[in-house]
mmCIF file of C-alpha atoms in Angstrom:
data_model
loop_
_atom_site.group_PDB
_atom_site.id
_atom_site.type_symbol
_atom_site.label_atom_id
_atom_site.label_comp_id
_atom_site.label_asym_id
_atom_site.label_seq_id
_atom_site.Cartn_x
_atom_site.Cartn_y
_atom_site.Cartn_z
ATOM 1 C CA MET A 1 -31.985 25.415 27.474
ATOM 2 C CA ASP A 2 -29.189 27.138 26.501
ATOM 3 C CA ARG A 3 -26.667 24.649 25.328
ATOM 4 C CA VAL A 4 -28.640 22.597 23.095
ATOM 5 C CA TRP A 5 -28.663 25.288 19.828
ATOM 6 C CA PRO A 6 -24.748 25.382 20.275
ATOM 7 C CA THR A 7 -24.998 21.270 20.386
ATOM 8 C CA LEU A 8 -27.002 21.163 17.626
ATOM 9 C CA VAL A 9 -24.658 23.814 15.371
ATOM 10 C CA ILE A 10 -21.355 21.045 16.491
ATOM 11 C CA ILE A 11 -22.852 18.425 15.152
ATOM 12 C CA ALA A 12 -24.031 19.879 11.948
ATOM 13 C CA VAL A 13 -20.644 21.227 11.841
ATOM 14 C CA LEU A 14 -19.067 17.396 12.344
ATOM 15 C CA GLY A 15 -21.570 16.311 9.658
ATOM 16 C CA ALA A 16 -20.694 18.553 7.375
ATOM 17 C CA VAL A 17 -17.588 17.626 7.356
ATOM 18 C CA ILE A 18 -17.864 13.454 7.695
ATOM 19 C CA ALA A 19 -19.893 14.017 4.193
ATOM 20 C CA LEU A 20 -17.307 16.125 2.717
ATOM 21 C CA MET A 21 -14.211 13.353 3.759
ATOM 22 C CA ALA A 22 -16.867 10.751 2.189
ATOM 23 C CA MET A 23 -17.055 12.854 -1.323
ATOM 24 C CA GLY A 24 -13.724 13.406 -1.304
ATOM 25 C CA TRP A 25 -12.534 9.725 -0.841
ATOM 26 C CA ARG A 26 -15.577 8.799 -3.797
ATOM 27 C CA ALA A 27 -13.846 11.414 -5.758
ATOM 28 C CA ARG A 28 -10.384 9.648 -5.174
ATOM 29 C CA ARG A 29 -11.682 6.428 -6.022
ATOM 30 C CA ARG A 30 -13.435 7.698 -9.389
ATOM 31 C CA ARG A 31 -9.808 9.871 -10.314
ATOM 32 C CA GLN A 32 -8.297 6.192 -10.234
ATOM 33 C CA SER A 33 -10.908 4.304 -11.777
ATOM 34 C CA ALA A 34 -8.329 3.420 -14.761
ATOM 35 C CA VAL A 35 -5.725 2.303 -12.667
ATOM 36 C CA SER A 36 -5.247 -1.101 -13.186
ATOM 37 C CA ARG A 37 -6.430 -4.540 -10.720
ATOM 38 C CA PRO A 38 -3.430 -5.784 -9.326
ATOM 39 C CA GLN A 39 -3.243 -9.843 -10.406
ATOM 40 C CA ALA A 40 -4.783 -12.750 -8.736
ATOM 41 C CA VAL A 41 -2.943 -15.123 -6.982
ATOM 42 C CA PRO A 42 -1.398 -17.917 -9.662
ATOM 43 C CA ASP A 43 -2.805 -21.598 -9.023
ATOM 44 C CA ALA A 44 0.563 -22.455 -8.996
ATOM 45 C CA LEU A 45 1.906 -21.036 -6.973
ATOM 46 C CA GLY A 46 5.853 -23.275 -5.659
ATOM 47 C CA PRO A 47 6.434 -22.950 -2.266
ATOM 48 C CA ALA A 48 7.178 -19.168 -0.468
ATOM 49 C CA ALA A 49 11.453 -18.757 0.645
ATOM 50 C CA LEU A 50 10.051 -15.721 3.096
ATOM 51 C CA SER A 51 6.651 -15.393 4.823
ATOM 52 C CA ILE A 52 6.222 -12.194 7.325
ATOM 53 C CA ASP A 53 3.639 -11.155 8.711
ATOM 54 C CA GLY A 54 3.213 -7.137 9.226
ATOM 55 C CA TYR A 55 1.080 -4.118 8.782
ATOM 56 C CA TYR A 56 0.425 -2.898 4.914
ATOM 57 C CA VAL A 57 0.726 0.932 5.075
ATOM 58 C CA ALA A 58 -0.189 2.239 1.728
ATOM 59 C CA THR A 59 0.770 1.708 -2.508
ATOM 60 C CA THR A 60 1.415 5.249 -4.115
ATOM 61 C CA PRO A 61 2.468 5.978 -6.806
ATOM 62 C CA SER A 62 6.066 6.287 -7.337
ATOM 63 C CA GLY A 63 7.652 8.394 -6.142
ATOM 64 C CA GLU A 64 4.426 10.458 -4.381
ATOM 65 C CA PRO A 65 4.513 9.237 -0.622
ATOM 66 C CA LEU A 66 1.877 11.777 -0.385
ATOM 67 C CA GLU A 67 -0.887 10.023 -3.005
ATOM 68 C CA ARG A 68 -2.672 6.780 -2.255
ATOM 69 C CA ILE A 69 -3.988 4.482 -4.445
ATOM 70 C CA ALA A 70 -7.755 3.801 -2.973
ATOM 71 C CA VAL A 71 -9.282 1.298 -5.525
ATOM 72 C CA HIS A 72 -9.061 -1.930 -6.204
ATOM 73 C CA GLY A 73 -8.480 -3.343 -2.285
ATOM 74 C CA LEU A 74 -5.130 -0.834 -1.888
ATOM 75 C CA GLY A 75 -7.002 1.914 -0.101
ATOM 76 C CA PHE A 76 -6.236 0.940 3.832
ATOM 77 C CA ARG A 77 -4.305 -0.140 6.115
ATOM 78 C CA SER A 78 -4.161 -3.718 7.379
ATOM 79 C CA ARG A 79 -1.968 -6.655 9.142
ATOM 80 C CA THR A 80 -0.802 -7.869 6.253
ATOM 81 C CA THR A 81 1.216 -11.071 5.521
ATOM 82 C CA VAL A 82 3.809 -10.833 2.291
ATOM 83 C CA SER A 83 5.655 -14.035 1.022
ATOM 84 C CA VAL A 84 8.196 -14.554 -1.049
ATOM 85 C CA HIS A 85 8.045 -16.665 -3.769
ATOM 86 C CA ASP A 86 10.069 -17.948 -7.244
ATOM 87 C CA GLU A 87 6.711 -16.418 -9.130
ATOM 88 C CA GLY A 88 6.957 -12.913 -7.348
ATOM 89 C CA LEU A 89 5.681 -11.787 -4.137
ATOM 90 C CA VAL A 90 2.283 -12.260 -2.340
ATOM 91 C CA ILE A 91 0.610 -9.976 -0.572
ATOM 92 C CA ALA A 92 -2.096 -11.004 1.981
ATOM 93 C CA LEU A 93 -4.355 -8.008 2.906
ATOM 94 C CA ARG A 94 -6.100 -8.687 5.909
ATOM 95 C CA GLY A 95 -10.098 -7.555 4.367
ATOM 96 C CA ALA A 96 -8.987 -7.066 1.073
ATOM 97 C CA ALA A 97 -8.105 -9.456 -1.884
ATOM 98 C CA THR A 98 -4.288 -10.959 -1.942
ATOM 99 C CA VAL A 99 -2.294 -9.561 -4.322
ATOM 100 C CA HIS A 100 0.387 -10.935 -6.716
ATOM 101 C CA VAL A 101 3.645 -9.112 -7.663
ATOM 102 C CA PRO A 102 5.116 -11.139 -10.470
ATOM 103 C CA THR A 103 8.606 -11.270 -10.726
ATOM 104 C CA ARG A 104 8.854 -9.980 -13.692
ATOM 105 C CA ASP A 105 6.774 -6.518 -11.880
ATOM 106 C CA LEU A 106 9.296 -5.885 -9.255
ATOM 107 C CA ARG A 107 11.766 -2.857 -10.101
ATOM 108 C CA GLY A 108 12.815 -2.055 -6.935
ATOM 109 C CA VAL A 109 13.232 -2.245 -3.253
ATOM 110 C CA GLY A 110 14.213 0.159 -0.170
ATOM 111 C CA GLN A 111 13.611 1.641 2.878
ATOM 112 C CA ALA A 112 11.531 4.850 3.751
ATOM 113 C CA THR A 113 10.584 6.628 7.064
ATOM 114 C CA TRP A 114 7.381 8.349 6.377
ATOM 115 C CA ALA A 115 4.167 7.546 3.860
ATOM 116 C CA ILE A 116 1.025 9.217 3.560
ATOM 117 C CA ASP A 117 -0.279 9.234 7.210
ATOM 118 C CA ARG A 118 2.223 7.131 9.150
ATOM 119 C CA VAL A 119 5.936 8.344 10.505
ATOM 120 C CA VAL A 120 8.490 5.423 12.155
ATOM 121 C CA GLU A 121 11.264 5.380 12.916
ATOM 122 C CA LYS A 122 14.430 5.906 10.751
ATOM 123 C CA ASP A 123 13.906 3.507 7.503
ATOM 124 C CA GLY A 124 11.104 1.356 9.520
ATOM 125 C CA LEU A 125 9.351 1.013 6.430
ATOM 126 C CA VAL A 126 10.458 -1.205 3.590
ATOM 127 C CA VAL A 127 8.673 -0.254 0.341
ATOM 128 C CA VAL A 128 8.869 -2.434 -2.349
ATOM 129 C CA MET A 129 8.195 -0.515 -6.497
ATOM 130 C CA TRP A 130 6.603 -2.593 -8.803
ATOM 131 C CA MET A 131 4.063 -1.820 -12.514
ATOM 132 C CA LEU A 132 0.580 -1.714 -11.221
ATOM 133 C CA GLY A 133 -0.463 -2.181 -15.097
ATOM 134 C CA SER A 134 1.418 0.757 -16.894
ATOM 135 C CA MET A 135 2.018 2.757 -13.726
ATOM 136 C CA LEU A 136 4.555 2.430 -11.630
ATOM 137 C CA VAL A 137 3.779 2.093 -7.634
ATOM 138 C CA ASP A 138 5.779 2.042 -4.293
ATOM 139 C CA SER A 139 3.950 -0.108 -1.665
ATOM 140 C CA TYR A 140 5.085 0.341 2.343
ATOM 141 C CA PHE A 141 4.832 -2.611 3.919
ATOM 142 C CA ARG A 142 5.658 -1.910 8.450
ATOM 143 C CA VAL A 143 7.839 -4.933 9.406
ATOM 144 C CA THR A 144 9.010 -4.490 13.499
ATOM 145 C CA ASP A 145 11.629 -6.715 13.265
ATOM 146 C CA ARG A 146 14.272 -5.484 12.049
ATOM 147 C CA ALA A 147 16.129 -9.299 11.229
ATOM 148 C CA GLU A 148 12.828 -10.058 9.580
ATOM 149 C CA ALA A 149 12.512 -6.768 7.570
ATOM 150 C CA THR A 150 16.156 -6.881 6.551
ATOM 151 C CA ALA A 151 15.412 -10.467 5.156
ATOM 152 C CA LEU A 152 12.684 -9.223 3.159
ATOM 153 C CA ILE A 153 14.225 -6.473 2.053
ATOM 154 C CA ALA A 154 17.113 -9.546 0.361
ATOM 155 C CA ALA A 155 14.105 -11.711 -0.401
ATOM 156 C CA VAL A 156 12.760 -9.229 -2.642
ATOM 157 C CA ALA A 157 16.250 -7.740 -4.139
ATOM 158 C CA ASP A 158 17.023 -11.674 -5.191
ATOM 159 C CA LEU A 159 14.403 -11.510 -7.129
ATOM 160 C CA VAL A 160 14.531 -7.734 -8.785
ATOM 161 C CA SER A 161 17.730 -8.622 -9.748
ATOM 162 C CA LEU A 162 16.192 -12.020 -11.604
ATOM 163 C CA ALA A 163 13.634 -9.758 -13.091
ATOM 164 C CA GLU A 164 14.110 -8.537 -17.289
ATOM 165 C CA PRO A 165 16.068 -5.017 -17.118
ATOM 166 C CA ARG A 166 13.399 -2.447 -18.006
ATOM 167 C CA GLU A 167 14.115 0.814 -20.412
ATOM 168 C CA GLY A 168 13.750 3.700 -19.027
ATOM 169 C CA ILE A 169 12.694 2.651 -15.326
ATOM 170 C CA ALA A 170 16.020 2.044 -12.672
ATOM 171 C CA SER A 171 15.059 -0.888 -10.499
#
């Protein structure tokens, strides 16, 4: 009987923490309601020049690796297949809609060591910079095979070089 009250207090505190986390997530999604929806995959999509399986880590506003985009299925980590086509990048997220990043929206590609809640070995993440509507964003991917990560970076860099340079945005 002497353990009942402390147990109930702990359960109440945990319940309050979970409720506050859910309220925070909903508030983040509400604040990001103006973020454009990613484009759907076009019907006339050419063959993939490269297709890599890995993990989708996050999409963040560019230069803000701790500020996750939480809307339009981009808010949760998942397994993914990233494929490179002449028309752009296709990101097939497990459990969410497939995202198409047209070649004209690609701005850069590189490597990172961390983003939000994921820290890996030096340069263990592939980061793709792209325009989501009028917002420049960074999408982070974990590709465990170094050769595949290098191939993905090279393929996306080729697409970026084809993209028309935009004034005021470095690629």
